[in-house]
PDB file of C-alpha atoms in Angstrom:
ATOM      1  CA  UNK A   1      10.432  -5.292   6.349  1.00 42.00           C
ATOM      2  CA  UNK A   2      12.168  -8.626   5.804  1.00 47.00           C
ATOM      3  CA  UNK A   3       9.237 -10.779   6.991  1.00 52.00           C
ATOM      4  CA  UNK A   4      10.356 -11.008  10.591  1.00 65.00           C
ATOM      5  CA  UNK A   5       7.879 -10.470  13.385  1.00 86.00           C
ATOM      6  CA  UNK A   6       7.825  -7.073  15.052  1.00 96.00           C
ATOM      7  CA  UNK A   7       9.264  -7.008  18.542  1.00 98.00           C
ATOM      8  CA  UNK A   8       9.276  -4.680  21.527  1.00 98.00           C
ATOM      9  CA  UNK A   9      12.285  -4.738  23.835  1.00 98.00           C
ATOM     10  CA  UNK A  10      11.763  -3.101  27.230  1.00 98.00           C
ATOM     11  CA  UNK A  11      14.896  -2.210  29.182  1.00 98.00           C
ATOM     12  CA  UNK A  12      14.225  -2.297  32.897  1.00 98.00           C
ATOM     13  CA  UNK A  13      16.671  -0.930  35.443  1.00 97.00           C
ATOM     14  CA  UNK A  14      17.743   1.954  37.608  1.00 97.00           C
ATOM     15  CA  UNK A  15      20.009   4.859  36.650  1.00 95.00           C
ATOM     16  CA  UNK A  16      23.509   3.527  36.045  1.00 94.00           C
ATOM     17  CA  UNK A  17      22.340  -0.018  35.301  1.00 96.00           C
ATOM     18  CA  UNK A  18      23.584   0.189  31.705  1.00 95.00           C
ATOM     19  CA  UNK A  19      20.308   0.536  29.820  1.00 96.00           C
ATOM     20  CA  UNK A  20      21.671   2.870  27.150  1.00 95.00           C
ATOM     21  CA  UNK A  21      24.799   0.774  26.651  1.00 95.00           C
ATOM     22  CA  UNK A  22      22.717  -2.380  26.176  1.00 96.00           C
ATOM     23  CA  UNK A  23      20.172  -0.533  24.004  1.00 97.00           C
ATOM     24  CA  UNK A  24      22.847   0.761  21.625  1.00 97.00           C
ATOM     25  CA  UNK A  25      24.327  -2.714  21.252  1.00 96.00           C
ATOM     26  CA  UNK A  26      20.905  -4.245  20.599  1.00 96.00           C
ATOM     27  CA  UNK A  27      20.057  -1.450  18.170  1.00 96.00           C
ATOM     28  CA  UNK A  28      22.951  -2.579  15.958  1.00 95.00           C
ATOM     29  CA  UNK A  29      22.535  -6.322  16.435  1.00 94.00           C
ATOM     30  CA  UNK A  30      18.774  -6.404  15.913  1.00 94.00           C
ATOM     31  CA  UNK A  31      18.522  -3.598  13.336  1.00 94.00           C
ATOM     32  CA  UNK A  32      16.129  -1.939  15.759  1.00 97.00           C
ATOM     33  CA  UNK A  33      14.806   1.537  16.436  1.00 98.00           C
ATOM     34  CA  UNK A  34      16.009   2.759  19.832  1.00 98.00           C
ATOM     35  CA  UNK A  35      13.847   5.255  21.718  1.00 98.00           C
ATOM     36  CA  UNK A  36      15.419   6.909  24.770  1.00 97.00           C
ATOM     37  CA  UNK A  37      13.349   9.483  26.704  1.00 96.00           C
ATOM     38  CA  UNK A  38      16.446  10.949  28.410  1.00 94.00           C
ATOM     39  CA  UNK A  39      18.043  11.745  25.048  1.00 94.00           C
ATOM     40  CA  UNK A  40      14.841  13.333  23.752  1.00 96.00           C
ATOM     41  CA  UNK A  41      14.388  15.429  26.887  1.00 96.00           C
ATOM     42  CA  UNK A  42      17.982  16.648  26.713  1.00 93.00           C
ATOM     43  CA  UNK A  43      17.774  17.397  22.992  1.00 94.00           C
ATOM     44  CA  UNK A  44      14.548  19.364  23.488  1.00 95.00           C
ATOM     45  CA  UNK A  45      16.100  21.417  26.296  1.00 93.00           C
ATOM     46  CA  UNK A  46      14.121  19.960  29.198  1.00 95.00           C
ATOM     47  CA  UNK A  47      15.487  18.902  32.555  1.00 92.00           C
ATOM     48  CA  UNK A  48      15.615  15.150  33.063  1.00 90.00           C
ATOM     49  CA  UNK A  49      13.756  15.822  36.317  1.00 90.00           C
ATOM     50  CA  UNK A  50      10.846  17.723  34.687  1.00 95.00           C
ATOM     51  CA  UNK A  51       8.114  15.147  35.330  1.00 94.00           C
ATOM     52  CA  UNK A  52       5.522  16.859  33.103  1.00 97.00           C
ATOM     53  CA  UNK A  53       7.893  17.005  30.131  1.00 97.00           C
ATOM     54  CA  UNK A  54       9.025  13.414  30.779  1.00 96.00           C
ATOM     55  CA  UNK A  55       5.423  12.212  30.798  1.00 97.00           C
ATOM     56  CA  UNK A  56       4.689  13.982  27.497  1.00 97.00           C
ATOM     57  CA  UNK A  57       7.855  12.675  25.817  1.00 97.00           C
ATOM     58  CA  UNK A  58       7.317   9.121  27.045  1.00 97.00           C
ATOM     59  CA  UNK A  59       3.686   9.132  25.841  1.00 97.00           C
ATOM     60  CA  UNK A  60       4.760  10.400  22.414  1.00 98.00           C
ATOM     61  CA  UNK A  61       7.580   7.873  22.124  1.00 98.00           C
ATOM     62  CA  UNK A  62       5.180   5.078  23.098  1.00 98.00           C
ATOM     63  CA  UNK A  63       2.781   6.151  20.333  1.00 98.00           C
ATOM     64  CA  UNK A  64       5.692   6.183  17.896  1.00 98.00           C
ATOM     65  CA  UNK A  65       6.781   2.750  19.114  1.00 98.00           C
ATOM     66  CA  UNK A  66       3.287   1.366  18.486  1.00 98.00           C
ATOM     67  CA  UNK A  67       3.292   2.772  14.947  1.00 98.00           C
ATOM     68  CA  UNK A  68       6.689   1.176  14.326  1.00 98.00           C
ATOM     69  CA  UNK A  69       5.556  -2.171  15.746  1.00 98.00           C
ATOM     70  CA  UNK A  70       2.471  -2.109  13.539  1.00 96.00           C
ATOM     71  CA  UNK A  71       4.785  -1.715  10.534  1.00 96.00           C
ATOM     72  CA  UNK A  72       6.905  -4.729  11.553  1.00 96.00           C
ATOM     73  CA  UNK A  73       9.851  -3.002  13.240  1.00 97.00           C
ATOM     74  CA  UNK A  74      11.913  -4.026  16.236  1.00 97.00           C
ATOM     75  CA  UNK A  75      11.702  -1.262  18.859  1.00 98.00           C
ATOM     76  CA  UNK A  76      13.786  -0.758  21.979  1.00 98.00           C
ATOM     77  CA  UNK A  77      12.367   1.401  24.769  1.00 98.00           C
ATOM     78  CA  UNK A  78      14.821   2.341  27.489  1.00 96.00           C
ATOM     79  CA  UNK A  79      12.432   4.067  29.896  1.00 95.00           C
ATOM     80  CA  UNK A  80      13.589   2.048  32.902  1.00 96.00           C
ATOM     81  CA  UNK A  81      10.138   0.567  33.538  1.00 97.00           C
ATOM     82  CA  UNK A  82      10.344   0.748  37.325  1.00 96.00           C
ATOM     83  CA  UNK A  83       6.787  -0.452  38.005  1.00 97.00           C
ATOM     84  CA  UNK A  84       5.027  -3.644  36.986  1.00 98.00           C
ATOM     85  CA  UNK A  85       1.773  -1.964  35.811  1.00 98.00           C
ATOM     86  CA  UNK A  86       3.715  -0.023  33.158  1.00 97.00           C
ATOM     87  CA  UNK A  87       5.526  -3.177  32.016  1.00 98.00           C
ATOM     88  CA  UNK A  88       2.204  -5.050  31.857  1.00 98.00           C
ATOM     89  CA  UNK A  89       0.577  -2.257  29.833  1.00 98.00           C
ATOM     90  CA  UNK A  90       3.365  -2.208  27.244  1.00 98.00           C
ATOM     91  CA  UNK A  91       3.477  -6.017  27.002  1.00 98.00           C
ATOM     92  CA  UNK A  92      -0.266  -6.395  26.521  1.00 98.00           C
ATOM     93  CA  UNK A  93      -0.565  -3.554  23.982  1.00 98.00           C
ATOM     94  CA  UNK A  94       2.412  -4.773  21.940  1.00 98.00           C
ATOM     95  CA  UNK A  95       1.011  -8.318  21.937  1.00 97.00           C
ATOM     96  CA  UNK A  96      -2.334  -6.914  20.727  1.00 97.00           C
ATOM     97  CA  UNK A  97      -0.374  -5.483  17.781  1.00 96.00           C
ATOM     98  CA  UNK A  98       1.037  -8.946  17.060  1.00 96.00           C
ATOM     99  CA  UNK A  99       4.526  -8.142  18.326  1.00 97.00           C
ATOM    100  CA  UNK A 100       6.820 -10.279  20.403  1.00 97.00           C
ATOM    101  CA  UNK A 101       7.786  -8.627  23.678  1.00 98.00           C
ATOM    102  CA  UNK A 102      10.877  -9.101  25.770  1.00 97.00           C
ATOM    103  CA  UNK A 103      11.941  -7.590  29.056  1.00 98.00           C
ATOM    104  CA  UNK A 104      15.640  -7.099  29.681  1.00 97.00           C
ATOM    105  CA  UNK A 105      16.068  -6.611  33.418  1.00 97.00           C
ATOM    106  CA  UNK A 106      19.445  -5.115  34.273  1.00 97.00           C
ATOM    107  CA  UNK A 107      19.882  -6.079  37.906  1.00 96.00           C
ATOM    108  CA  UNK A 108      22.794  -4.166  39.396  1.00 96.00           C
ATOM    109  CA  UNK A 109      23.665  -3.951  43.115  1.00 97.00           C
ATOM    110  CA  UNK A 110      23.341  -0.531  44.766  1.00 96.00           C
ATOM    111  CA  UNK A 111      27.084  -0.241  45.415  1.00 96.00           C
ATOM    112  CA  UNK A 112      27.809  -0.710  41.702  1.00 97.00           C
ATOM    113  CA  UNK A 113      25.087   1.789  40.730  1.00 96.00           C
ATOM    114  CA  UNK A 114      26.656   4.327  43.088  1.00 96.00           C
ATOM    115  CA  UNK A 115      30.101   3.701  41.561  1.00 96.00           C
ATOM    116  CA  UNK A 116      28.804   4.110  38.002  1.00 96.00           C
ATOM    117  CA  UNK A 117      26.815   7.230  38.858  1.00 95.00           C
ATOM    118  CA  UNK A 118      29.880   8.792  40.533  1.00 95.00           C
ATOM    119  CA  UNK A 119      31.875   8.193  37.330  1.00 94.00           C
ATOM    120  CA  UNK A 120      29.066   9.588  35.175  1.00 92.00           C
ATOM    121  CA  UNK A 121      28.766  12.665  37.417  1.00 92.00           C
ATOM    122  CA  UNK A 122      32.409  13.529  36.606  1.00 93.00           C
ATOM    123  CA  UNK A 123      31.762  13.648  32.853  1.00 91.00           C
ATOM    124  CA  UNK A 124      31.526  17.179  31.411  1.00 89.00           C
ATOM    125  CA  UNK A 125      27.938  18.239  30.824  1.00 81.00           C
ATOM    126  CA  UNK A 126      26.409  15.289  32.660  1.00 83.00           C
ATOM    127  CA  UNK A 127      23.328  15.661  34.813  1.00 82.00           C
ATOM    128  CA  UNK A 128      24.461  15.094  38.388  1.00 86.00           C
ATOM    129  CA  UNK A 129      22.590  12.379  40.218  1.00 89.00           C
ATOM    130  CA  UNK A 130      23.148  12.368  43.976  1.00 92.00           C
ATOM    131  CA  UNK A 131      23.404   9.294  46.160  1.00 92.00           C
ATOM    132  CA  UNK A 132      20.250  10.448  47.922  1.00 94.00           C
ATOM    133  CA  UNK A 133      18.314  10.659  44.668  1.00 93.00           C
ATOM    134  CA  UNK A 134      19.602   7.252  43.611  1.00 94.00           C
ATOM    135  CA  UNK A 135      18.366   5.917  46.960  1.00 94.00           C
ATOM    136  CA  UNK A 136      14.923   7.395  46.281  1.00 95.00           C
ATOM    137  CA  UNK A 137      14.908   5.714  42.869  1.00 94.00           C
ATOM    138  CA  UNK A 138      15.883   2.412  44.503  1.00 96.00           C
ATOM    139  CA  UNK A 139      12.990   2.695  46.991  1.00 96.00           C
ATOM    140  CA  UNK A 140      10.476   3.269  44.149  1.00 96.00           C
ATOM    141  CA  UNK A 141      11.754   0.418  41.972  1.00 97.00           C
ATOM    142  CA  UNK A 142       9.664  -2.751  41.679  1.00 98.00           C
ATOM    143  CA  UNK A 143      11.960  -5.464  40.377  1.00 97.00           C
ATOM    144  CA  UNK A 144      10.401  -8.028  38.053  1.00 98.00           C
ATOM    145  CA  UNK A 145       9.791 -11.381  39.686  1.00 97.00           C
ATOM    146  CA  UNK A 146      10.669 -14.660  37.959  1.00 96.00           C
ATOM    147  CA  UNK A 147       6.924 -15.180  37.367  1.00 97.00           C
ATOM    148  CA  UNK A 148       6.679 -11.799  35.650  1.00 98.00           C
ATOM    149  CA  UNK A 149       9.756 -12.466  33.513  1.00 97.00           C
ATOM    150  CA  UNK A 150       8.082 -15.673  32.319  1.00 97.00           C
ATOM    151  CA  UNK A 151       5.268 -13.575  30.787  1.00 98.00           C
ATOM    152  CA  UNK A 152       7.737 -12.174  28.232  1.00 98.00           C
ATOM    153  CA  UNK A 153       9.361 -13.774  25.214  1.00 97.00           C
ATOM    154  CA  UNK A 154      12.941 -15.004  25.510  1.00 95.00           C
ATOM    155  CA  UNK A 155      15.460 -12.386  24.370  1.00 91.00           C
ATOM    156  CA  UNK A 156      16.557 -12.410  20.764  1.00 81.00           C
ATOM    157  CA  UNK A 157      20.245 -13.187  20.588  1.00 66.00           C
ATOM    158  CA  UNK A 158      20.986 -13.148  16.901  1.00 45.00           C
ATOM    159  CA  UNK A 159      21.240 -10.588  14.147  1.00 39.00           C
ATOM    160  CA  UNK A 160      18.658 -10.241  11.401  1.00 36.00           C
ATOM    161  CA  UNK A 161      20.857 -12.403   9.159  1.00 32.00           C
ATOM    162  CA  UNK A 162      20.624 -15.263  11.637  1.00 37.00           C
ATOM    163  CA  UNK A 163      24.261 -14.976  12.690  1.00 33.00           C
ATOM    164  CA  UNK A 164      25.305 -15.263  16.292  1.00 35.00           C
ATOM    165  CA  UNK A 165      26.688 -12.047  17.794  1.00 35.00           C
ATOM    166  CA  UNK A 166      30.408 -12.064  18.483  1.00 35.00           C
ATOM    167  CA  UNK A 167      29.847 -11.311  22.181  1.00 35.00           C
ATOM    168  CA  UNK A 168      27.072 -12.587  24.437  1.00 35.00           C
ATOM    169  CA  UNK A 169      24.407  -9.975  25.047  1.00 37.00           C
ATOM    170  CA  UNK A 170      24.626  -8.270  28.404  1.00 37.00           C
ATOM    171  CA  UNK A 171      21.626  -7.351  30.461  1.00 40.00           C
ATOM    172  CA  UNK A 172      19.656 -10.488  29.799  1.00 38.00           C
ATOM    173  CA  UNK A 173      17.649 -11.596  32.812  1.00 36.00           C
ATOM    174  CA  UNK A 174      18.754 -14.832  34.392  1.00 34.00           C
ATOM    175  CA  UNK A 175      16.214 -17.508  33.490  1.00 35.00           C
ATOM    176  CA  UNK A 176      15.474 -20.065  36.174  1.00 32.00           C
TER     177      UNK A 176
END
């Protein structure tokens, strides 16, 4: 590594919030390793709705993320992190490894999520997500509070060479 401190970036948001888009941009800008459970599930031939397979993949990716953090890497996890206990667990474990930890909360209104999901549903080969299922996701989601966001490090907004990115990073939580 180049002497920089390892860092864990958690992307928090519902389906359609833009987690993968933000993660891919950060992957390039931060020279990070991006770990996306949905991509792994799809590549391994599992349904995105297979909760047992999802649990196994997410546990394995978390172990891999910890190994990468211990070696000094920047790691992006785009699990969604819908519940505070999971966010707390990842933050505390990464800090125990000496890593910085940031939470990127992608807050998107329901109407916009529905619009994005409808567009995604029209793409060939996409997994169809119904409005009803999106509503269920919304009801299970525990948005981070300002107090919780303060427990995380401020987002990195520069490349590894110290240059400013050409565009402001999207998906950063508003800091009050």
